[in-house]
Coordinates of C-alpha atoms and ligand atoms in Angstrom, one line a residue:
M180 CA 9.7 -1.8 -3.7
C181 CA 12.2 0.6 -5.2
G182 CA 12.1 4.3 -4.4
I183 CA 13.2 7.2 -6.4
V184 CA 14.0 10.8 -5.5
G185 CA 15.5 13.7 -7.5
A186 CA 16.1 17.4 -6.9
I187 CA 17.5 20.2 -9.1
R188 CA 18.0 23.7 -7.6
S189 CA 19.2 27.0 -8.8
Q190 CA 21.5 27.2 -5.8
G191 CA 21.8 25.4 -2.5
P192 CA 22.8 21.8 -1.8
V193 CA 20.4 18.9 -2.5
L194 CA 22.2 16.0 -0.9
R195 CA 20.7 16.2 2.5
G196 CA 17.2 16.5 1.0
L197 CA 17.8 13.4 -1.2
V198 CA 18.9 11.3 1.7
E199 CA 15.9 12.5 3.8
G200 CA 13.7 11.6 0.8
L201 CA 15.2 8.1 0.7
R202 CA 14.6 7.8 4.4
V203 CA 10.9 8.6 4.0
L204 CA 10.8 5.9 1.3
E205 CA 12.5 3.3 3.4
Y206 CA 9.2 1.9 4.5
R207 CA 8.6 0.6 1.0
G208 CA 11.3 -2.0 1.4
Y209 CA 14.7 -2.1 -0.1
D210 CA 18.1 -3.9 -0.1
S211 CA 20.5 -1.1 -1.1
S212 CA 20.6 2.6 -1.7
G213 CA 22.5 5.2 -3.6
V214 CA 22.8 8.8 -4.9
A215 CA 24.3 10.5 -7.9
V216 CA 25.0 14.2 -7.8
V217 CA 26.3 16.7 -10.4
L218 CA 29.6 18.4 -9.4
P219 CA 31.8 20.7 -11.4
G220 CA 34.1 17.7 -12.2
G221 CA 31.2 15.5 -13.4
I222 CA 28.8 13.1 -11.9
Q223 CA 29.7 11.5 -8.6
I224 CA 27.9 8.3 -7.4
A225 CA 27.8 6.8 -3.9
K226 CA 25.9 3.6 -3.3
R227 CA 25.8 0.8 -0.7
Q228 CA 24.2 -2.5 -0.1
G229 CA 22.0 -2.7 3.0
R230 CA 20.4 0.0 5.1
L231 CA 20.5 3.7 4.3
E232 CA 22.9 4.2 7.2
N233 CA 25.6 2.4 5.2
L234 CA 25.2 5.0 2.4
E235 CA 25.2 7.8 5.0
A236 CA 28.5 6.5 6.3
V237 CA 30.1 6.9 2.9
L238 CA 28.6 10.4 2.5
Q239 CA 30.0 11.6 5.8
D240 CA 33.2 13.0 4.2
G241 CA 31.1 15.8 2.7
A242 CA 32.6 15.4 -0.8
L243 CA 29.1 15.4 -2.4
E244 CA 27.6 18.1 -0.2
A245 CA 27.9 21.1 -2.5
A246 CA 25.9 19.6 -5.5
S247 CA 22.7 21.4 -6.5
A248 CA 21.3 18.6 -8.6
G249 CA 21.1 14.9 -7.9
I250 CA 19.0 11.7 -7.8
G251 CA 18.7 8.9 -5.3
H252 CA 17.3 5.4 -5.1
T253 CA 16.4 2.6 -2.8
R254 CA 16.6 -0.7 -4.7
W255 CA 14.6 -3.9 -4.4
A256 CA 16.7 -6.4 -6.4
T257 CA 15.1 -7.8 -9.5
H258 CA 18.1 -8.2 -11.9
G259 CA 21.2 -9.2 -10.1
E260 CA 21.8 -9.8 -6.4
P261 CA 21.6 -7.0 -3.8
S262 CA 25.2 -5.6 -3.8
D263 CA 27.1 -2.3 -3.9
R264 CA 27.7 -2.7 -7.7
N265 CA 24.1 -3.6 -8.5
A266 CA 22.7 -0.7 -6.4
H267 CA 21.5 2.3 -8.3
P268 CA 22.3 4.9 -9.7
H269 CA 24.1 3.5 -12.8
R270 CA 26.2 5.6 -15.1
G271 CA 27.1 5.5 -18.8
A272 CA 30.7 5.2 -20.1
S273 CA 31.2 8.9 -20.5
G274 CA 30.6 9.6 -16.8
K275 CA 28.2 12.4 -17.7
V276 CA 24.9 10.6 -17.3
A277 CA 23.5 8.7 -14.4
I278 CA 20.2 6.9 -14.1
V279 CA 17.9 5.4 -11.5
H280 CA 15.0 3.2 -12.4
N281 CA 12.1 1.3 -10.9
G282 CA 10.5 -1.5 -12.9
I283 CA 11.8 -3.9 -15.4
I284 CA 13.4 -3.5 -18.9
E285 CA 12.0 -6.7 -20.5
N286 CA 14.2 -6.7 -23.6
Y287 CA 17.4 -5.8 -21.8
L288 CA 19.2 -8.9 -23.0
P289 CA 19.3 -8.1 -26.8
L290 CA 20.0 -4.5 -26.0
K291 CA 22.8 -5.5 -23.7
N292 CA 24.3 -7.8 -26.3
E293 CA 24.2 -4.9 -28.9
L294 CA 26.1 -2.7 -26.4
L295 CA 28.6 -5.4 -25.7
E296 CA 29.3 -5.8 -29.4
A297 CA 29.8 -2.1 -29.6
G298 CA 32.5 -2.5 -27.0
V299 CA 30.6 -1.2 -23.9
T300 CA 31.8 -2.7 -20.6
F301 CA 29.2 -3.3 -17.8
E302 CA 29.8 -2.7 -14.1
S303 CA 26.6 -4.4 -12.9
D304 CA 24.2 -7.2 -13.6
T305 CA 21.2 -4.9 -13.8
D306 CA 18.8 -4.1 -16.6
T307 CA 19.1 -0.5 -15.6
E308 CA 22.7 -0.1 -16.6
V309 CA 21.7 -1.0 -20.2
L310 CA 19.4 2.0 -20.1
A311 CA 22.1 4.2 -18.6
H312 CA 24.5 3.3 -21.5
M313 CA 21.8 3.9 -24.1
V314 CA 21.0 7.3 -22.8
D315 CA 24.7 8.1 -22.3
R316 CA 25.7 7.3 -25.9
E317 CA 22.9 9.3 -27.4
F318 CA 23.6 12.2 -25.0
A319 CA 27.3 12.1 -26.0
R320 CA 26.2 12.6 -29.6
T321 CA 23.7 15.4 -29.2
G322 CA 24.1 16.9 -25.8
D323 CA 20.3 16.9 -25.5
L324 CA 19.2 14.9 -22.5
S325 CA 15.5 14.9 -23.4
A326 CA 16.2 13.7 -26.9
A327 CA 18.6 11.0 -25.5
V328 CA 16.0 9.7 -23.1
R329 CA 13.4 9.7 -25.8
A330 CA 15.6 7.8 -28.2
A331 CA 16.5 5.2 -25.5
L332 CA 12.9 4.7 -24.4
A333 CA 11.8 4.2 -28.0
R334 CA 13.8 1.0 -28.0
V335 CA 12.9 -0.3 -24.5
Q336 CA 10.1 -2.7 -23.7
G337 CA 8.8 -3.0 -20.2
Y338 CA 7.5 -0.8 -17.4
Y339 CA 9.5 1.7 -15.6
A340 CA 9.8 5.0 -13.8
M341 CA 13.2 6.4 -14.6
V342 CA 15.2 9.5 -14.0
A343 CA 18.4 10.6 -15.8
V344 CA 20.7 13.3 -14.6
A345 CA 23.4 14.7 -16.8
V346 CA 26.1 17.3 -16.9
G347 CA 26.5 19.2 -20.1
D348 CA 27.8 22.6 -21.3
A349 CA 24.8 24.4 -19.8
G350 CA 25.2 22.6 -16.4
S351 CA 22.9 20.1 -14.8
M352 CA 20.0 18.5 -16.6
M353 CA 17.3 16.2 -15.3
V354 CA 14.6 14.3 -17.2
C355 CA 12.2 11.6 -15.9
A356 CA 9.7 9.3 -17.6
R357 CA 7.0 7.0 -16.5
Q358 CA 5.6 3.9 -18.1
G359 CA 4.1 1.9 -15.2
P360 CA 5.4 2.5 -11.7
P361 CA 4.4 5.8 -10.1
L362 CA 6.3 9.1 -10.4
A363 CA 5.3 12.5 -9.1
V364 CA 6.8 15.9 -9.4
A365 CA 6.6 19.2 -7.6
W366 CA 8.4 22.5 -7.8
S367 CA 9.1 25.6 -5.8
E368 CA 10.6 29.0 -6.8
D369 CA 14.2 27.8 -6.9
G370 CA 13.8 24.1 -7.3
A371 CA 12.1 21.1 -8.9
Y372 CA 11.7 17.7 -7.2
L373 CA 10.5 14.3 -8.1
A374 CA 9.8 11.1 -6.3
S375 CA 8.1 7.7 -6.7
D376 CA 5.7 8.6 -3.8
V377 CA 4.3 11.9 -2.6
L378 CA 5.9 11.8 0.9
P379 CA 9.4 13.0 -0.1
L380 CA 7.9 15.9 -1.9
L381 CA 5.9 17.3 1.0
P382 CA 8.7 19.2 2.6
Y383 CA 9.0 21.2 -0.7
S384 CA 5.4 21.7 -1.7
N385 CA 1.9 20.2 -1.1
Q386 CA 1.0 20.8 -4.8
V387 CA 2.0 17.6 -6.4
T388 CA 1.6 16.5 -10.1
F389 CA 1.4 12.8 -10.9
L390 CA 2.9 11.8 -14.2
E391 CA 0.8 9.4 -16.3
D392 CA 2.0 6.4 -18.3
G393 CA 3.8 7.7 -21.4
D394 CA 4.7 11.1 -19.8
M395 CA 8.2 12.6 -19.7
A396 CA 9.2 15.6 -17.6
V397 CA 12.0 18.0 -17.9
M398 CA 13.0 19.3 -14.5
Q399 CA 14.4 22.8 -14.1
P400 CA 14.7 24.9 -11.0
G401 CA 11.3 26.6 -10.6
S402 CA 9.5 24.6 -13.4
V403 CA 8.6 21.2 -14.8
T404 CA 7.7 20.7 -18.4
I405 CA 5.7 17.6 -19.1
T406 CA 5.4 16.1 -22.6
D407 CA 4.6 12.7 -24.1
F408 CA 7.4 10.4 -25.3
S409 CA 7.4 12.2 -28.7
G410 CA 8.0 15.6 -27.0
N411 CA 4.4 17.0 -27.5
P412 CA 3.4 19.0 -24.5
V413 CA 0.7 17.5 -22.2
T414 CA -1.2 19.2 -19.4
R415 CA -1.4 17.5 -16.0
T416 CA -3.2 19.2 -13.2
S417 CA -1.5 19.4 -9.8
R418 CA -3.3 18.2 -6.7
E419 CA -3.2 19.5 -3.2
I420 CA -2.0 16.9 -0.8
E421 CA -3.4 17.6 2.6
W422 CA -1.0 15.3 4.4
D423 CA 1.2 16.9 7.0
P424 CA 4.9 16.0 6.5
E425 CA 4.9 15.3 10.3
D426 CA 2.4 12.5 9.7
A427 CA 5.2 10.6 8.1
G428 CA 7.1 10.6 11.5
K429 CA 6.9 8.0 14.3
G430 CA 5.9 10.5 17.0
H431 CA 6.6 9.1 20.5
Y432 CA 5.8 5.5 19.4
P433 CA 8.6 2.9 19.1
H434 CA 7.2 1.7 15.8
Y435 CA 5.1 3.1 12.9
M436 CA 2.8 0.2 13.2
L437 CA 1.9 1.0 16.9
K438 CA 1.4 4.6 16.0
E439 CA -0.9 3.7 13.1
I440 CA -2.9 1.3 15.2
H441 CA -3.5 4.2 17.6
E442 CA -4.5 6.6 14.9
Q443 CA -7.5 4.4 14.0
P444 CA -10.2 6.3 16.0
G445 CA -9.2 9.6 14.3
V446 CA -8.8 7.9 10.8
I447 CA -12.3 6.3 11.1
A448 CA -13.8 9.6 12.2
R449 CA -12.2 11.4 9.3
T450 CA -13.3 8.8 6.8
L451 CA -16.9 9.3 8.0
E452 CA -16.7 13.1 8.2
G453 CA -19.3 14.9 6.0
R454 CA -20.6 11.6 4.6
L455 CA -23.4 10.7 7.0
D456 CA -26.8 12.2 6.2
E457 CA -28.8 11.0 9.2
K458 CA -31.8 13.0 8.2
A459 CA -32.1 11.3 4.8
G460 CA -30.9 8.0 6.2
D461 CA -28.2 7.9 3.5
V462 CA -24.6 8.4 2.8
V463 CA -23.3 11.3 0.7
F464 CA -20.0 11.3 -1.0
E465 CA -18.1 14.5 -1.9
N466 CA -17.8 15.6 -5.5
D467 CA -21.0 14.0 -6.6
Q468 CA -19.5 10.5 -6.4
L469 CA -21.6 7.4 -6.3
Q470 CA -24.9 9.0 -7.2
D471 CA -28.1 7.0 -7.8
A472 CA -27.7 7.2 -11.6
F473 CA -24.4 5.4 -11.4
L474 CA -25.5 2.8 -8.9
A475 CA -29.0 1.9 -9.9
D476 CA -28.2 -0.5 -12.6
I477 CA -25.3 -2.4 -10.9
S478 CA -26.0 -6.1 -11.4
R479 CA -22.8 -7.5 -10.0
V480 CA -19.7 -6.4 -8.2
Q481 CA -16.2 -7.9 -8.8
V482 CA -13.8 -7.0 -6.0
V483 CA -10.1 -7.1 -7.0
A484 CA -7.3 -6.4 -4.4
C485 CA -4.2 -7.9 -2.8
G486 CA -3.1 -8.7 0.7
T487 CA -4.9 -6.9 3.5
A488 CA -7.0 -4.9 1.0
L489 CA -8.3 -8.2 -0.3
H490 CA -9.6 -9.1 3.2
A491 CA -11.4 -5.7 3.3
G492 CA -12.8 -6.8 0.0
Y493 CA -14.2 -10.0 1.5
I494 CA -15.9 -8.0 4.2
A495 CA -17.2 -5.7 1.5
S496 CA -18.8 -8.7 -0.2
Y497 CA -20.8 -9.6 2.9
L498 CA -21.8 -6.0 3.3
I499 CA -22.9 -5.3 -0.3
E500 CA -24.7 -8.6 -0.6
G501 CA -26.4 -8.2 2.8
L502 CA -27.4 -4.5 2.6
A503 CA -27.7 -3.9 -1.1
R504 CA -28.6 -7.4 -2.3
V505 CA -26.1 -7.3 -5.2
P506 CA -24.1 -10.4 -5.9
V507 CA -20.4 -9.9 -5.2
D508 CA -17.3 -12.0 -6.3
V509 CA -13.9 -11.4 -4.7
E510 CA -10.7 -12.4 -6.3
F511 CA -6.9 -12.0 -5.8
A512 CA -6.0 -9.3 -8.4
S513 CA -3.0 -11.5 -9.4
E514 CA -5.4 -14.4 -10.3
F515 CA -8.1 -12.3 -11.9
R516 CA -5.7 -10.6 -14.3
Y517 CA -4.6 -13.9 -15.8
R518 CA -8.0 -15.5 -16.2
D519 CA -10.4 -14.7 -19.0
P520 CA -13.0 -13.3 -16.7
I521 CA -16.6 -13.0 -17.6
I522 CA -17.9 -9.4 -17.1
V523 CA -21.7 -9.4 -17.5
P524 CA -23.4 -6.1 -18.3
G525 CA -23.9 -4.0 -15.2
T526 CA -20.7 -5.3 -13.5
V527 CA -18.8 -2.9 -11.4
A528 CA -15.2 -3.6 -10.5
L529 CA -14.4 -2.6 -6.9
A530 CA -10.7 -2.1 -6.6
I531 CA -9.4 -1.7 -3.0
S532 CA -5.9 -0.5 -2.4
Q533 CA -4.1 1.5 0.3
S534 CA -1.4 2.8 -2.1
G535 CA -3.3 2.9 -5.3
E536 CA -0.2 1.7 -7.0
T537 CA -0.2 -2.1 -6.6
A538 CA 0.7 -3.5 -10.0
D539 CA -1.6 -6.5 -9.8
T540 CA -4.6 -4.5 -8.6
L541 CA -4.1 -1.9 -11.3
A542 CA -3.8 -4.6 -14.0
A543 CA -6.9 -6.4 -12.8
T544 CA -8.8 -3.1 -12.8
R545 CA -7.7 -2.3 -16.3
L546 CA -8.7 -5.8 -17.5
A547 CA -12.2 -5.5 -16.0
K548 CA -12.5 -2.0 -17.5
A549 CA -11.4 -3.3 -20.9
K550 CA -14.1 -5.9 -20.7
G551 CA -16.8 -3.3 -20.0
A552 CA -16.9 -3.0 -16.2
R553 CA -17.2 0.4 -14.6
V554 CA -14.7 1.0 -11.8
I555 CA -15.2 2.1 -8.2
S556 CA -12.0 2.4 -6.1
I557 CA -11.5 2.5 -2.3
C558 CA -8.1 4.1 -1.9
N559 CA -6.0 6.0 0.6
V560 CA -3.8 8.0 -1.8
P561 CA -5.4 10.9 -3.6
G562 CA -4.0 11.2 -7.1
S563 CA -2.7 7.7 -7.2
S564 CA -3.0 5.6 -10.4
Q565 CA -5.9 3.7 -9.0
V566 CA -7.8 6.9 -8.2
R567 CA -7.0 8.4 -11.6
E568 CA -8.2 5.4 -13.5
S569 CA -11.5 4.9 -11.7
D570 CA -14.9 6.1 -12.6
Q571 CA -15.9 6.7 -8.9
V572 CA -13.7 6.9 -5.9
I573 CA -14.1 6.7 -2.1
L574 CA -11.0 8.0 -0.4
T575 CA -10.1 6.6 2.9
R576 CA -8.6 9.5 4.9
G577 CA -5.9 7.5 6.6
G578 CA -2.9 9.8 6.0
P579 CA 0.4 8.2 5.1
E580 CA 0.6 4.5 6.2
I581 CA 4.3 3.7 6.7
G582 CA 4.3 0.4 8.6
V583 CA 4.5 -2.4 6.1
A584 CA 1.8 -4.3 7.9
S585 CA -1.4 -2.5 7.0
T586 CA -3.5 -1.5 10.0
K587 CA -5.3 1.9 9.8
A588 CA -5.8 1.6 6.0
F589 CA -7.6 -1.7 6.6
T590 CA -10.2 -0.5 9.1
A591 CA -10.7 2.6 7.0
Q592 CA -11.3 0.4 3.9
V593 CA -13.9 -1.5 5.8
V594 CA -15.6 1.7 6.9
A595 CA -15.6 2.8 3.3
A596 CA -17.1 -0.5 2.3
V597 CA -19.9 0.0 4.9
L598 CA -20.6 3.4 3.4
L599 CA -20.6 2.0 -0.1
A600 CA -23.0 -0.8 0.8
I601 CA -25.4 1.6 2.4
R602 CA -25.3 3.9 -0.6
I603 CA -25.9 1.1 -3.1
G604 CA -28.7 -0.3 -0.8
R605 CA -30.3 3.1 -0.7
A606 CA -29.9 3.8 -4.4
K607 CA -31.4 0.4 -5.2
G608 CA -34.1 0.7 -2.5
T609 CA -33.1 -2.6 -0.8
L610 CA -32.2 -0.7 2.4
S611 CA -34.7 1.4 4.2
A612 CA -33.9 4.9 5.4
D613 CA -34.6 3.7 9.0
D614 CA -32.2 0.7 8.7
A615 CA -29.6 2.9 7.1
R616 CA -30.0 5.5 9.9
G617 CA -29.5 2.8 12.5
L618 CA -26.1 2.0 10.9
L619 CA -25.1 5.6 10.6
V620 CA -25.7 6.1 14.4
E621 CA -23.6 3.1 15.1
L622 CA -20.8 4.3 12.7
R623 CA -20.7 7.5 14.8
M624 CA -20.1 5.5 17.9
L625 CA -17.0 3.7 16.4
R626 CA -14.5 6.4 17.4
N627 CA -15.2 6.0 21.2
Q628 CA -15.4 2.3 20.9
L629 CA -12.1 2.2 19.2
E630 CA -10.6 4.4 21.9
E631 CA -11.8 2.0 24.5
L632 CA -10.1 -0.9 22.6
L633 CA -6.8 1.1 22.7
S634 CA -7.0 2.0 26.4
E635 CA -4.1 1.3 28.7
N636 CA -6.0 -1.5 30.5
M637 CA -6.7 -3.2 27.2
R638 CA -3.1 -2.9 26.0
T639 CA -1.8 -4.4 29.2
H640 CA -4.3 -7.3 28.9
I641 CA -3.3 -8.0 25.3
K642 CA 0.4 -7.8 26.2
D643 CA -0.2 -10.5 28.9
L644 CA -1.9 -12.7 26.3
A645 CA 1.0 -12.1 23.9
R646 CA 3.4 -13.2 26.6
R647 CA 1.4 -16.4 27.1
H648 CA 1.3 -17.3 23.4
A649 CA 4.5 -15.9 21.9
A650 CA 6.0 -19.4 22.0
A651 CA 3.0 -21.3 20.6
K652 CA 3.9 -23.7 17.9
G653 CA 1.3 -22.2 15.6
F654 CA -1.9 -20.1 15.5
L655 CA -5.2 -20.8 13.9
F656 CA -7.6 -17.8 13.6
I657 CA -11.2 -18.8 13.0
G658 CA -14.4 -16.8 12.3
R659 CA -17.6 -17.0 10.4
G660 CA -19.7 -14.7 8.3
V661 CA -18.5 -11.2 8.2
N662 CA -15.9 -12.0 10.7
Y663 CA -14.3 -14.8 8.7
P664 CA -12.2 -12.3 6.8
V665 CA -11.2 -10.8 10.2
A666 CA -9.7 -14.2 11.0
L667 CA -7.8 -14.2 7.7
E668 CA -6.5 -10.7 8.5
G669 CA -5.5 -11.7 12.0
A670 CA -3.5 -14.6 10.7
L671 CA -1.9 -12.5 8.0
K672 CA -0.9 -9.8 10.4
L673 CA 0.8 -12.3 12.8
K674 CA 2.7 -14.1 10.1
E675 CA 3.9 -10.9 8.4
I676 CA 5.5 -9.4 11.4
S677 CA 6.3 -12.2 13.8
Y678 CA 7.1 -14.9 11.2
M679 CA 5.0 -17.4 13.2
H680 CA 3.0 -19.9 11.3
A681 CA -0.6 -18.7 11.4
E682 CA -3.6 -19.7 9.4
G683 CA -7.0 -18.0 9.0
Y684 CA -9.9 -20.4 8.5
A685 CA -13.7 -20.3 8.2
A686 CA -14.7 -21.8 11.6
G687 CA -17.2 -24.1 10.0
E688 CA -14.5 -25.7 7.8
M689 CA -12.3 -26.7 10.8
K690 CA -13.8 -30.1 10.9
H691 CA -12.8 -30.7 7.3
G692 CA -9.1 -30.6 8.0
P693 CA -7.5 -28.0 10.3
I694 CA -9.0 -29.6 13.4
A695 CA -6.3 -32.2 13.0
L696 CA -3.7 -29.5 13.9
I697 CA -5.2 -29.0 17.3
D698 CA -3.1 -30.0 20.3
P699 CA -1.9 -28.2 23.5
G700 CA 0.8 -26.3 21.6
M701 CA -1.6 -24.7 19.2
T702 CA -3.4 -21.4 19.9
V703 CA -6.8 -20.9 18.4
V704 CA -8.1 -17.3 18.2
A705 CA -11.9 -17.4 17.7
V706 CA -13.4 -14.1 16.4
N707 CA -17.0 -14.0 17.5
S708 CA -19.5 -11.2 18.0
I709 CA -23.1 -11.2 18.8
G710 CA -25.0 -11.9 15.6
R711 CA -26.3 -14.5 13.3
V712 CA -23.6 -17.1 13.6
A713 CA -22.5 -16.5 17.2
D714 CA -23.8 -19.9 18.4
K715 CA -22.1 -21.7 15.6
V716 CA -18.7 -20.2 16.5
R717 CA -19.3 -21.1 20.1
A718 CA -19.7 -24.7 19.1
N719 CA -16.4 -24.5 17.1
I720 CA -14.6 -23.1 20.2
E721 CA -16.0 -26.1 22.2
Q722 CA -14.6 -28.5 19.6
V723 CA -11.1 -27.0 19.9
K724 CA -11.2 -27.0 23.7
S725 CA -12.2 -30.6 23.9
R726 CA -9.1 -31.5 21.9
G727 CA -6.8 -29.7 24.2
G728 CA -6.2 -26.5 22.1
E729 CA -5.6 -23.2 23.8
T730 CA -8.5 -20.9 22.9
V731 CA -8.7 -17.1 23.0
S732 CA -12.0 -15.6 22.1
V733 CA -12.1 -12.1 20.6
G734 CA -15.4 -10.2 20.1
S735 CA -18.6 -9.1 21.8
D736 CA -20.1 -12.6 22.5
P737 CA -19.9 -13.1 26.3
E738 CA -20.6 -16.9 26.1
S739 CA -17.7 -17.4 23.7
H740 CA -15.5 -15.7 26.3
E741 CA -16.7 -18.0 29.0
I742 CA -16.1 -21.2 26.9
A743 CA -12.7 -20.1 25.7
G744 CA -11.3 -19.1 29.1
Q745 CA -9.0 -16.5 27.6
S746 CA -10.6 -13.5 25.9
I747 CA -10.4 -10.0 24.6
K748 CA -13.8 -8.3 25.1
V749 CA -14.8 -6.0 22.3
P750 CA -17.7 -3.5 22.7
A751 CA -21.0 -4.7 21.2
C752 CA -22.1 -3.1 17.9
S753 CA -24.1 -4.0 14.8
E754 CA -22.8 -7.3 13.4
W755 CA -22.0 -5.4 10.1
L756 CA -19.6 -3.2 11.9
S757 CA -18.1 -5.8 14.2
P758 CA -15.1 -6.5 11.8
I759 CA -13.8 -3.0 12.4
L760 CA -13.7 -3.4 16.2
N761 CA -12.6 -7.0 16.2
T762 CA -9.6 -6.3 14.0
V763 CA -8.0 -3.8 16.4
P764 CA -7.1 -6.3 19.3
L765 CA -5.7 -8.7 16.7
Q766 CA -3.4 -6.0 15.4
L767 CA -2.2 -5.3 18.9
L768 CA -1.8 -9.0 19.7
S769 CA 0.4 -9.5 16.6
Y770 CA 2.3 -6.4 17.4
Y771 CA 3.2 -7.4 21.0
I772 CA 4.0 -11.0 19.9
A773 CA 6.4 -9.7 17.2
D774 CA 7.9 -7.3 19.7
L775 CA 8.5 -10.1 22.2
R776 CA 10.1 -12.1 19.5
G777 CA 12.5 -9.2 18.7
C778 CA 11.2 -8.8 15.1
D779 CA 11.8 -5.8 12.9
I780 CA 8.1 -4.8 13.0
D781 CA 8.0 -1.9 10.6
K782 CA 10.2 -3.6 8.0
P783 CA 9.4 -7.3 8.1
R784 CA 11.8 -9.5 6.1
N785 CA 11.1 -10.0 2.4
L786 CA 8.1 -7.7 2.4
A787 CA 7.5 -4.4 0.6
K788 CA 4.9 -1.8 1.5
S789 CA 3.8 -1.2 -2.0
V790 CA 4.3 -3.8 -4.7
T791 CA 4.5 -1.8 -7.9
V792 CA 6.0 -4.5 -10.0
E793 CA 4.6 -8.0 -10.6
Ligands
G6P243 C1 1.8 -5.4 0.1 C2 1.7 -4.9 1.5 C3 0.4 -5.3 2.2 C4 -0.8 -4.8 1.3 C5 -0.7 -5.2 -0.1 C6 -1.7 -4.5 -1.0 O1 1.8 -6.8 0.0 O2 2.8 -5.5 2.3 O3 0.3 -4.8 3.5 O4 -2.0 -5.2 1.9 O5 0.6 -4.9 -0.7 O6 -1.3 -3.1 -1.0 P1 -2.3 -2.0 -1.4 O7 -1.5 -0.7 -1.4 O8 -2.8 -2.3 -2.8 O9 -3.4 -1.9 -0.4

């Protein structure tokens, strides 16, 4: 989805920093990019359709290099096709104001008609240009950028994160506002910086302040003043972001996805750090989160999430029902938000999100809250909207996840769900200290087991399997129980990055339809670990084999490997933890297949990392 950066400095050029900021945001998905900078002669804009390199080529002449204030944008088209003219920034008629914007101006048509009647000519098909002209006209009247933004936003309906840069008598001015999509600010002695994501801010400061809906910020070198839309000052605390700017790099890996797959042993260890109390046979969360008093009267859990996070939510439902005996429902956030859901007393909404900014998940959470649910979030981004709006939070400590296909965030979410299930089970007395202790011991073993799964031998073996199956006509991933969602995730990963048709199915349901798909061109990946349903999945593998399908068994069940013929052997562990281990080889299999097929692994077509609009 769209990305925003902005910088204003007392001296020193900003252009390079803006472009680097846009590069860091590339992972979110975009179809064009642009910058607007303030130069003595007025505002200059450069923008291009396509990859950031296209913009960089235009900037090579150095004409915009000297500017000490500017804004930048990566666009994901909503109003108007991806093109140079529709790319942001957009300027008003005076040439003194430029704007970038994420989100949607819902009432842009009547506003545009009004401007057309007043003689304004438009250069693009975007809703954003309407906003640019509105701010520009007001600014031309008063010379006060904050007042101009306020006046324009008072007439706008929709949700947006926007930044206006202007040149006036006193030099450069920059104002941003948030009503929906995320926006964060940071400052140093001689500069102030903003971005739609914390990553571009980290080179300047690790103290980041997130704007809330209804906030505006006036950016000045060395300070940021935050007010509401009426201009009344508001206080927002800054948060320390412990991520290293280096974490946002690819290191020696060819793709972010491969790097992030390999980071999983460390991420899981960090997500467990300080949270396992083996003596008490319990889990402890920092900052007094998820104490007995909050958990004891939970009567029902409603998971809301999207994409990969939803699959972690399905696994959470097995864990919470199994270990804590609390009924759990799981629903796509995008469906939940448009139902009239029944929230019974004692309901907790469990929102799971890597970014903490997914529009559907946020809307579903808000709806559950409005209907009386308390909210627990599992989230990877400290300070994100999801975190700020939740009563209780479990942070996954995954560091920045850049690859569009989620990997380390998923396994960390599942680990967080295990911790949550244990904690609820202990608070409610449904899980004994001894049983909990057994799981804690197993959790500690995950790091080494994950390292084993990422060994060179394993990678070579999975690469061989990838070669054998890269031309299959389709893939079916099957699993049962707590590994059924792993099958869903395996299929999602493959389709996202390799564009092959893949379906995830509950193994027991095969006979009700999908078995008709089985023939020698079809690869069936069966996820099966030692546990309650292992023999059932074995029978499902037999059914596929007898119909001529190619079968690959993934998991710790030796008999399944024997039946399937092809296998990926995963270390044995508690059935509850098996999804964490079983997922990793499926990530590698998808990665290698996509690589063999020459796909753009980190930026799959049509996908965005963080879907902050509906
Ligand atoms: C997008 C991404 C997925 C992700 C989903 C939910 O669709 O491409 O990888 O699982 O959003 O994102 P979240 O940040 O809420 O986990």
